XYZ file of C-alpha atoms in Angstrom:
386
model
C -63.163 -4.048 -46.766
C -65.129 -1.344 -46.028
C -64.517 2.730 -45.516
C -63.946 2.584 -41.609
C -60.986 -0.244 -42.168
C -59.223 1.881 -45.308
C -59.150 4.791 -43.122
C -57.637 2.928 -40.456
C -54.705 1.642 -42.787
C -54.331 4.813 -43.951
C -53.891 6.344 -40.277
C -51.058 2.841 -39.494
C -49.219 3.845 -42.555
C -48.511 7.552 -41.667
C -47.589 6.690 -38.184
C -44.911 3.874 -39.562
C -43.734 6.070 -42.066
C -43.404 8.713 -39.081
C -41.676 6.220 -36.783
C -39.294 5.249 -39.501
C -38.267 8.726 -40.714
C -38.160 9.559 -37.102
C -35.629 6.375 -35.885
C -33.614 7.000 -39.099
C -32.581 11.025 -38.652
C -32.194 10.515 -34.363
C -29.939 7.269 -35.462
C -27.878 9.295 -38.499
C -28.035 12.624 -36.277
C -26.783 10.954 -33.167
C -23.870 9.735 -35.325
C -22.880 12.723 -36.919
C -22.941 14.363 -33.131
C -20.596 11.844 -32.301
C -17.952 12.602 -34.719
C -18.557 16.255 -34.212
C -17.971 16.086 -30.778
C -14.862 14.608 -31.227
C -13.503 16.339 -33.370
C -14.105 19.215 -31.106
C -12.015 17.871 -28.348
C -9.081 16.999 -30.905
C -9.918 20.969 -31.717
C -9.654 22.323 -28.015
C -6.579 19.676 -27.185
C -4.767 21.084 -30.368
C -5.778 24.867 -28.814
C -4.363 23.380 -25.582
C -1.528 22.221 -27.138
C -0.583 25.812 -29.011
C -1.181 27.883 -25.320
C 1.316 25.550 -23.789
C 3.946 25.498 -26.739
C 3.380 29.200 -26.894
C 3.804 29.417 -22.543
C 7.613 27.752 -22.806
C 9.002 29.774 -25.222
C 12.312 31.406 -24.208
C 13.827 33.180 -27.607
C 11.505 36.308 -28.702
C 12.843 35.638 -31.808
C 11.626 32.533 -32.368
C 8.585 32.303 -34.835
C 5.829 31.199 -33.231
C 3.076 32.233 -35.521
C 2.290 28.872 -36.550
C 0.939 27.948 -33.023
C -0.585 31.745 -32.646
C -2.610 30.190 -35.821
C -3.485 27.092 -34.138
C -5.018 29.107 -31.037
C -6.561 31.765 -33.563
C -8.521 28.885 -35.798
C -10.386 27.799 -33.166
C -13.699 29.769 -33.838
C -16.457 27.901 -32.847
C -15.900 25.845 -29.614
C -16.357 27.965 -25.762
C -13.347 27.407 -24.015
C -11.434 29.076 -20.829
C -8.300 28.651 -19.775
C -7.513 28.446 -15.590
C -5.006 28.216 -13.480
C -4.535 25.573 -10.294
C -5.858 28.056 -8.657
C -9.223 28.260 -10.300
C -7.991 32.005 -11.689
C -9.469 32.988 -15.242
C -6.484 33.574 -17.377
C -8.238 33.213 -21.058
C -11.166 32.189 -22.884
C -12.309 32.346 -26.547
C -15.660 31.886 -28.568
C -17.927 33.379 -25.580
C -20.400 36.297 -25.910
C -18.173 39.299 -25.758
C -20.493 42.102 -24.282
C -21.315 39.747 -21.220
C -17.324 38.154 -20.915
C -16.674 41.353 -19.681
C -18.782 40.465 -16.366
C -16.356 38.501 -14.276
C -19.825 36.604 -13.044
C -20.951 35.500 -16.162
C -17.540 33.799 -17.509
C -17.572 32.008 -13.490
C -21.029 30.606 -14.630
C -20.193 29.524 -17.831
C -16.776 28.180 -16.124
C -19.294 26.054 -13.940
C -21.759 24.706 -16.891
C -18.036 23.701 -18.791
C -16.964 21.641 -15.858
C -19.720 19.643 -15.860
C -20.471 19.084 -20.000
C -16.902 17.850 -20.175
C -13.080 16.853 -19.123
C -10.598 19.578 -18.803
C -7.382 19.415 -21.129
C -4.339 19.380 -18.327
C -1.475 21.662 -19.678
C 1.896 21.079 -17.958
C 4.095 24.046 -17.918
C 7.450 24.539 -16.672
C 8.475 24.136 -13.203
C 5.373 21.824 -12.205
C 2.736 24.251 -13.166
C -0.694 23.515 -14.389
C -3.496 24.920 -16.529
C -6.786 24.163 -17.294
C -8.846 24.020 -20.274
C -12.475 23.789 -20.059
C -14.683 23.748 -22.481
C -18.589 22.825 -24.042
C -20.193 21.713 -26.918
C -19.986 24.784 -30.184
C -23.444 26.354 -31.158
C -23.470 24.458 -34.232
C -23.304 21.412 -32.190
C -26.130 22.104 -29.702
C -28.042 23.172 -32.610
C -27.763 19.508 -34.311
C -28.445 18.181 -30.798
C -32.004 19.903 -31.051
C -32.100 19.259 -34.977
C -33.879 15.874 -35.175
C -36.976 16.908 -32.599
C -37.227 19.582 -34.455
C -37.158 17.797 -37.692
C -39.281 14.954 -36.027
C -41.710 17.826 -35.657
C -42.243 19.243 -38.904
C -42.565 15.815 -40.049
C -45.244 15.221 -37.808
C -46.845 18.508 -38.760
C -46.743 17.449 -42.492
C -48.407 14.169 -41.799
C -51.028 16.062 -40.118
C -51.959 18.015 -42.470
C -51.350 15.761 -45.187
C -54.058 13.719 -42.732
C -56.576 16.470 -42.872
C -56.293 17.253 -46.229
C -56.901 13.524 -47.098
C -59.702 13.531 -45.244
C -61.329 16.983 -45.975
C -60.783 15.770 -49.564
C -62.635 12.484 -48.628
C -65.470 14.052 -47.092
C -66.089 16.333 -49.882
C -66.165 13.912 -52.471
C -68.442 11.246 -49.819
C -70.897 14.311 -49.441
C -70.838 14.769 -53.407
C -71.556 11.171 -53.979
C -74.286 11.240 -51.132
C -76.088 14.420 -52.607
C -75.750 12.586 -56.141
C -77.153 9.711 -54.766
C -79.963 11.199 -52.955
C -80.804 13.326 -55.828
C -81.021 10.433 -58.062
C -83.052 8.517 -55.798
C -85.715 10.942 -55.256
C -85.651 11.566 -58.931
C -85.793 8.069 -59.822
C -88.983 7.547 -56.959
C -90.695 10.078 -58.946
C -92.245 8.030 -61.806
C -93.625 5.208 -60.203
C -95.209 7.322 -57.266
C -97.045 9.222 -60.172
C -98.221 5.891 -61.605
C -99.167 4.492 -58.219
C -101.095 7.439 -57.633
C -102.890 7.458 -60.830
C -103.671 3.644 -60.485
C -104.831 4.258 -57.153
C -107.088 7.037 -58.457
C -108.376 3.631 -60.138
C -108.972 1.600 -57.619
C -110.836 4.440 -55.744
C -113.596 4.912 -58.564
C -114.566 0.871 -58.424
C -115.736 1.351 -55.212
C -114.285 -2.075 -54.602
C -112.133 -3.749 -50.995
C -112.058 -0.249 -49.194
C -109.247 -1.561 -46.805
C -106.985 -2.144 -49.741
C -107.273 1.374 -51.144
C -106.479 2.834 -47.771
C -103.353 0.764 -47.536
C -102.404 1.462 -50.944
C -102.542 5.104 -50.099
C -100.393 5.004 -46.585
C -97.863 3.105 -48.721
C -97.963 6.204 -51.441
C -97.286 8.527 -48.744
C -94.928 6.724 -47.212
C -92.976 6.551 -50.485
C -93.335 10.067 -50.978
C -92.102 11.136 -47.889
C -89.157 9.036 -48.446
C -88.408 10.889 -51.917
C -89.124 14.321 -49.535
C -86.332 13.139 -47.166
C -83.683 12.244 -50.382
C -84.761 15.058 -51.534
C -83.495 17.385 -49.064
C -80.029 15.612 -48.337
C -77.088 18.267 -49.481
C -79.719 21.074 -49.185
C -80.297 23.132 -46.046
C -83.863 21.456 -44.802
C -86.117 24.176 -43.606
C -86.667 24.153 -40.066
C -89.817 24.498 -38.479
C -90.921 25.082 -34.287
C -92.562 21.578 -33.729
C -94.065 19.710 -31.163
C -90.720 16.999 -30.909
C -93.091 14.945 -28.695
C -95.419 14.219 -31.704
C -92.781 14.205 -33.992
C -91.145 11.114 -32.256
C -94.659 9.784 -31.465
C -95.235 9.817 -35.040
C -92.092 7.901 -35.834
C -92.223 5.303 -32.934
C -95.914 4.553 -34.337
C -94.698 3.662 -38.141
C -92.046 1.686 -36.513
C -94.584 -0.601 -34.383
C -96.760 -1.311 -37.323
C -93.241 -2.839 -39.283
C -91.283 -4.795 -36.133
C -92.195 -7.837 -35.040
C -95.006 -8.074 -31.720
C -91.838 -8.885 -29.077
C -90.475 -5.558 -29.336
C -91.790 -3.373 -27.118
C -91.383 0.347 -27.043
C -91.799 2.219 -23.783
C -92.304 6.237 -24.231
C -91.600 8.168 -20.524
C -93.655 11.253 -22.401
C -97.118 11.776 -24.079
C -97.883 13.161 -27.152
C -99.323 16.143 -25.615
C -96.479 17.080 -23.720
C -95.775 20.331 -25.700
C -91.744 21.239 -26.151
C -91.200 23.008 -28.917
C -87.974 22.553 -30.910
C -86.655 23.930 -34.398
C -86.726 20.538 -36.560
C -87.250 19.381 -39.855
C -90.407 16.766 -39.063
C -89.683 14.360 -42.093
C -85.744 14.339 -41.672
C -85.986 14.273 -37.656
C -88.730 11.194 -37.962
C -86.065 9.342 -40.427
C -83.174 9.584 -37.538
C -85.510 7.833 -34.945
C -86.733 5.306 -37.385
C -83.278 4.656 -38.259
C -81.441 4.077 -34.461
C -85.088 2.183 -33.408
C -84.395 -0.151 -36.619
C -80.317 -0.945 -35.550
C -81.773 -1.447 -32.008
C -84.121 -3.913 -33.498
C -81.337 -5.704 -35.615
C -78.788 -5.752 -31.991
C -81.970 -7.350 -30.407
C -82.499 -9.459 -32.405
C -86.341 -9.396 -32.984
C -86.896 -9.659 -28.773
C -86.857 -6.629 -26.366
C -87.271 -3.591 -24.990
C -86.848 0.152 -26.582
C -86.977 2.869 -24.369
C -87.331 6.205 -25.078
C -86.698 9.084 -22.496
C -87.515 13.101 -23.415
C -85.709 15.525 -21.293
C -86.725 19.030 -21.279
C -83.947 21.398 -20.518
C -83.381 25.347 -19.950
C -81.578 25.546 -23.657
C -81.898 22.081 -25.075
C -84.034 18.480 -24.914
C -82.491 15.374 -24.439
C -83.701 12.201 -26.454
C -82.243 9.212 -25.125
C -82.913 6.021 -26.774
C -82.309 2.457 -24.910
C -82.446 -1.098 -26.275
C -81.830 -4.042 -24.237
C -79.739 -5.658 -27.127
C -75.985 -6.888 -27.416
C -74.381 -3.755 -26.100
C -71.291 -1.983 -28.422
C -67.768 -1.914 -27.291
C -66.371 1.173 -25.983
C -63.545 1.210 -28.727
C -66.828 1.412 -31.371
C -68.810 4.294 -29.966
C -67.393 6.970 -32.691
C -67.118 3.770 -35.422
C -70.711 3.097 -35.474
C -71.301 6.263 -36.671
C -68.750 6.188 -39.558
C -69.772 5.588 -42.925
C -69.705 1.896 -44.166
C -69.493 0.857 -40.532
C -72.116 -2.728 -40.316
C -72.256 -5.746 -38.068
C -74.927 -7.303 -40.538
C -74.036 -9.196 -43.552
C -76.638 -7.165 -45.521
C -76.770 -3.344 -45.568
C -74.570 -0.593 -46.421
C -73.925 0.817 -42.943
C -75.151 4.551 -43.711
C -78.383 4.505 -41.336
C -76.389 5.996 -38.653
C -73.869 7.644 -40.509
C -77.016 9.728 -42.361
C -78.317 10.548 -38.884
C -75.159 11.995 -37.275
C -75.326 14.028 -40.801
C -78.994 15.393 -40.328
C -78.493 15.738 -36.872
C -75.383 17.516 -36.695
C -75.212 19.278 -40.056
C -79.075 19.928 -40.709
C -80.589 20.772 -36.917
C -76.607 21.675 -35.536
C -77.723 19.265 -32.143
C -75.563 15.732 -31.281
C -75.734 12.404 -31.215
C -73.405 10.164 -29.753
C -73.343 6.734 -27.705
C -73.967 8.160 -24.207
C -73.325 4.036 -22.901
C -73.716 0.541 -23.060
C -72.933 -2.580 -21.576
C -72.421 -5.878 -23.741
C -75.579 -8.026 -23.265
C -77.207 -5.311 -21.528
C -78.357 -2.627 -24.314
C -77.136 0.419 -25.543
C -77.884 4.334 -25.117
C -78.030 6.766 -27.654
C -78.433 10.456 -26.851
C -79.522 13.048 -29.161
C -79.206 16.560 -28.293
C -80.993 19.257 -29.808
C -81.138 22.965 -29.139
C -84.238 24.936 -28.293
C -82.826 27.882 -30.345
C -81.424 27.323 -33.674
C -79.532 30.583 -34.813
């Protein structure tokens, strides 16, 4: 199980969590609406009830101040009180600066009709009121609760995400500049005794073609303890020739892939454009998409490389003619850990994003492919590098 696949867990477990937390507060809020709501309409047809016990009284003496209570308890829930004819005669639990607009209790008259029922009051002598009402504040507010709950949750589990994954990152970029460190460190000692027993060789005067092998391979090797070397640190960027520099890279691929593979270059070495790069880092990033376009190939085909010289950048555009890459994978191929091969660590590509991106702040991204008919990569790289 590799990085790319843990991350991808990690991403389906916040979003069930999400969808579970979310289902279970709209399913218990939903409920508790419910019963809210009806108690409110027991409220308002007990309010209705006290007007109309409180409309048929005959004795003045009578007490009435229980059902004055009853009309004077209801303190949450909008309500108005018509006649048949439509005629405002009360309301309760509406703004009170803008009540006193006749225009403004007609339009909340008109919003009431339509959230719910009236409450019919029969008075004496075939008379008939109207109650009207709508749901409280409280009750609108618990409406709007769980979306607003749902979003804070979601908020959380973003940045619960990105904090998972800035702390991921960190410690993957510790563990690569440990590792690179080491590696360069550890290259030391046998380059020095290479060179030394090279020195050797030289003085015997002996198989001339062997010593000048010998001494490509010890440059080789030290170039590769140059380019650990610099992994974590900022890499000193120099105005080269990027024609030569990829010339130069293309050329120590050749002499290590097999005779099918043919590499087609649309530019010439001489072709001067001048970009801010760090030669030994920039050479590693070619070597390593030419060598995963070699492995998609497998052995047989065609690598073409394009150069693109524009007003503020150059465009590098690499082409195989191997298996293609689904569009799903064109970020995943780039992701640490990511391989289709049963051998490798899958960090070629994720290390050239890195120098690319990080170290020369250019691109370099899938710019298409087709399955069984080869893949592009683009790299973009700017002509000025603040």
């Amino acid at each position: 199980m590799n990085i790319y696949t843990n991350k991808k867990q990690w991403k389906l477990f916040l979003f069930v969590i999400a969808v579970i937390i979310g289902i279970s507060s709209l399913t218990y809020t939903n409920i508790l609406i419910k019963k809210l709501s009806v108690e409110e309409r027991k409220k308002v047809e007990l309010w209705a009830e006290g007007t109309k016990q409180l409309a048929i009284i005959d004795d003045p003496n009578q007490d009435f101040s229980f059902i004055v209570q009853v009309i004077t308890n209801n303190e949450t829930v909008p309500v108005i009180l018509v006649d048949e004819n439509n005629k405002i005669n009360a309301f309760r639990n509406l703004d009170s600066i803008k009540s006193k607009d006749e225009k403004y209790l007609y339009r909340q008259l008109e919003k009431m009709k339509s959230a719910n029922e009236p409450i019919e009051i029969i008075l004496g002598k075939g008379h008939k009121n109207y109650i009207y009402y709508k749901d409280s504040t409280i009750l609108t507010q618990l409406i709007y609760y769980p979306f607003l709950q749902l979003g804070v949750i979601a908020l959380f589990i973003l940045v619960s995400y990105f904090a998972f994954s800035y702390s991921r990152k960190s410690e993957q970029n510790q563990v690569w500049v440990g590792m690179s460190k080491e590696t360069a460190h550890q290259l030391g000692t046998p380059i020095s005794s290479l060179m030394a027993w090279h020195e050797l060789i030289k003085q015997s005067d002996e198989n001339v073609e062997l010593v000048n092998e010998v001494e490509k391979d010890i440059k080789r090797l030290e170039l590769i303890t140059e380019r650990f070397s610099k992994i974590g640190a900022a890499p000193y960027l120099k105005k080269s020739n990027i024609a030569v520099v990829i010339n130069n890279a293309v050329n120590y691929i050749k002499t290590r892939t097999s005779d099918k593979i043919v590499f087609n270059l649309d530019f010439s070495p001489s072709d001067e454009i001048m970009v801010p790069v760090n030669s030994a880092l920039f050479e590693w990033v070619i070597e390593n998409i030419c060598k995963n376009a070699v492995d998609s190939m497998n052995g047989r085909g065609n690598i073409d490389i394009t150069l693109q010289d524009k007003t503020q950048v150059v465009y590098i555009d690499i082409k195989d003619s191997g298996k293609g890459i689904q569009k799903s994978k064109y970020k995943t191929i780039f992701q640490p850990g990511y391989t289709t091969k049963d051998r490798g660590w899958g960090l070629g590509l994720s290390l050239s994003k890195r120098i690319i991106e990080q170290n020369h702040s250019g691109k370099v991204f899938v710019k298409s492919s087709e399955l069984n008919q080869g893949t592009i990569i683009r790299i973009v790289l700017k002509k000025n590098v603040r």
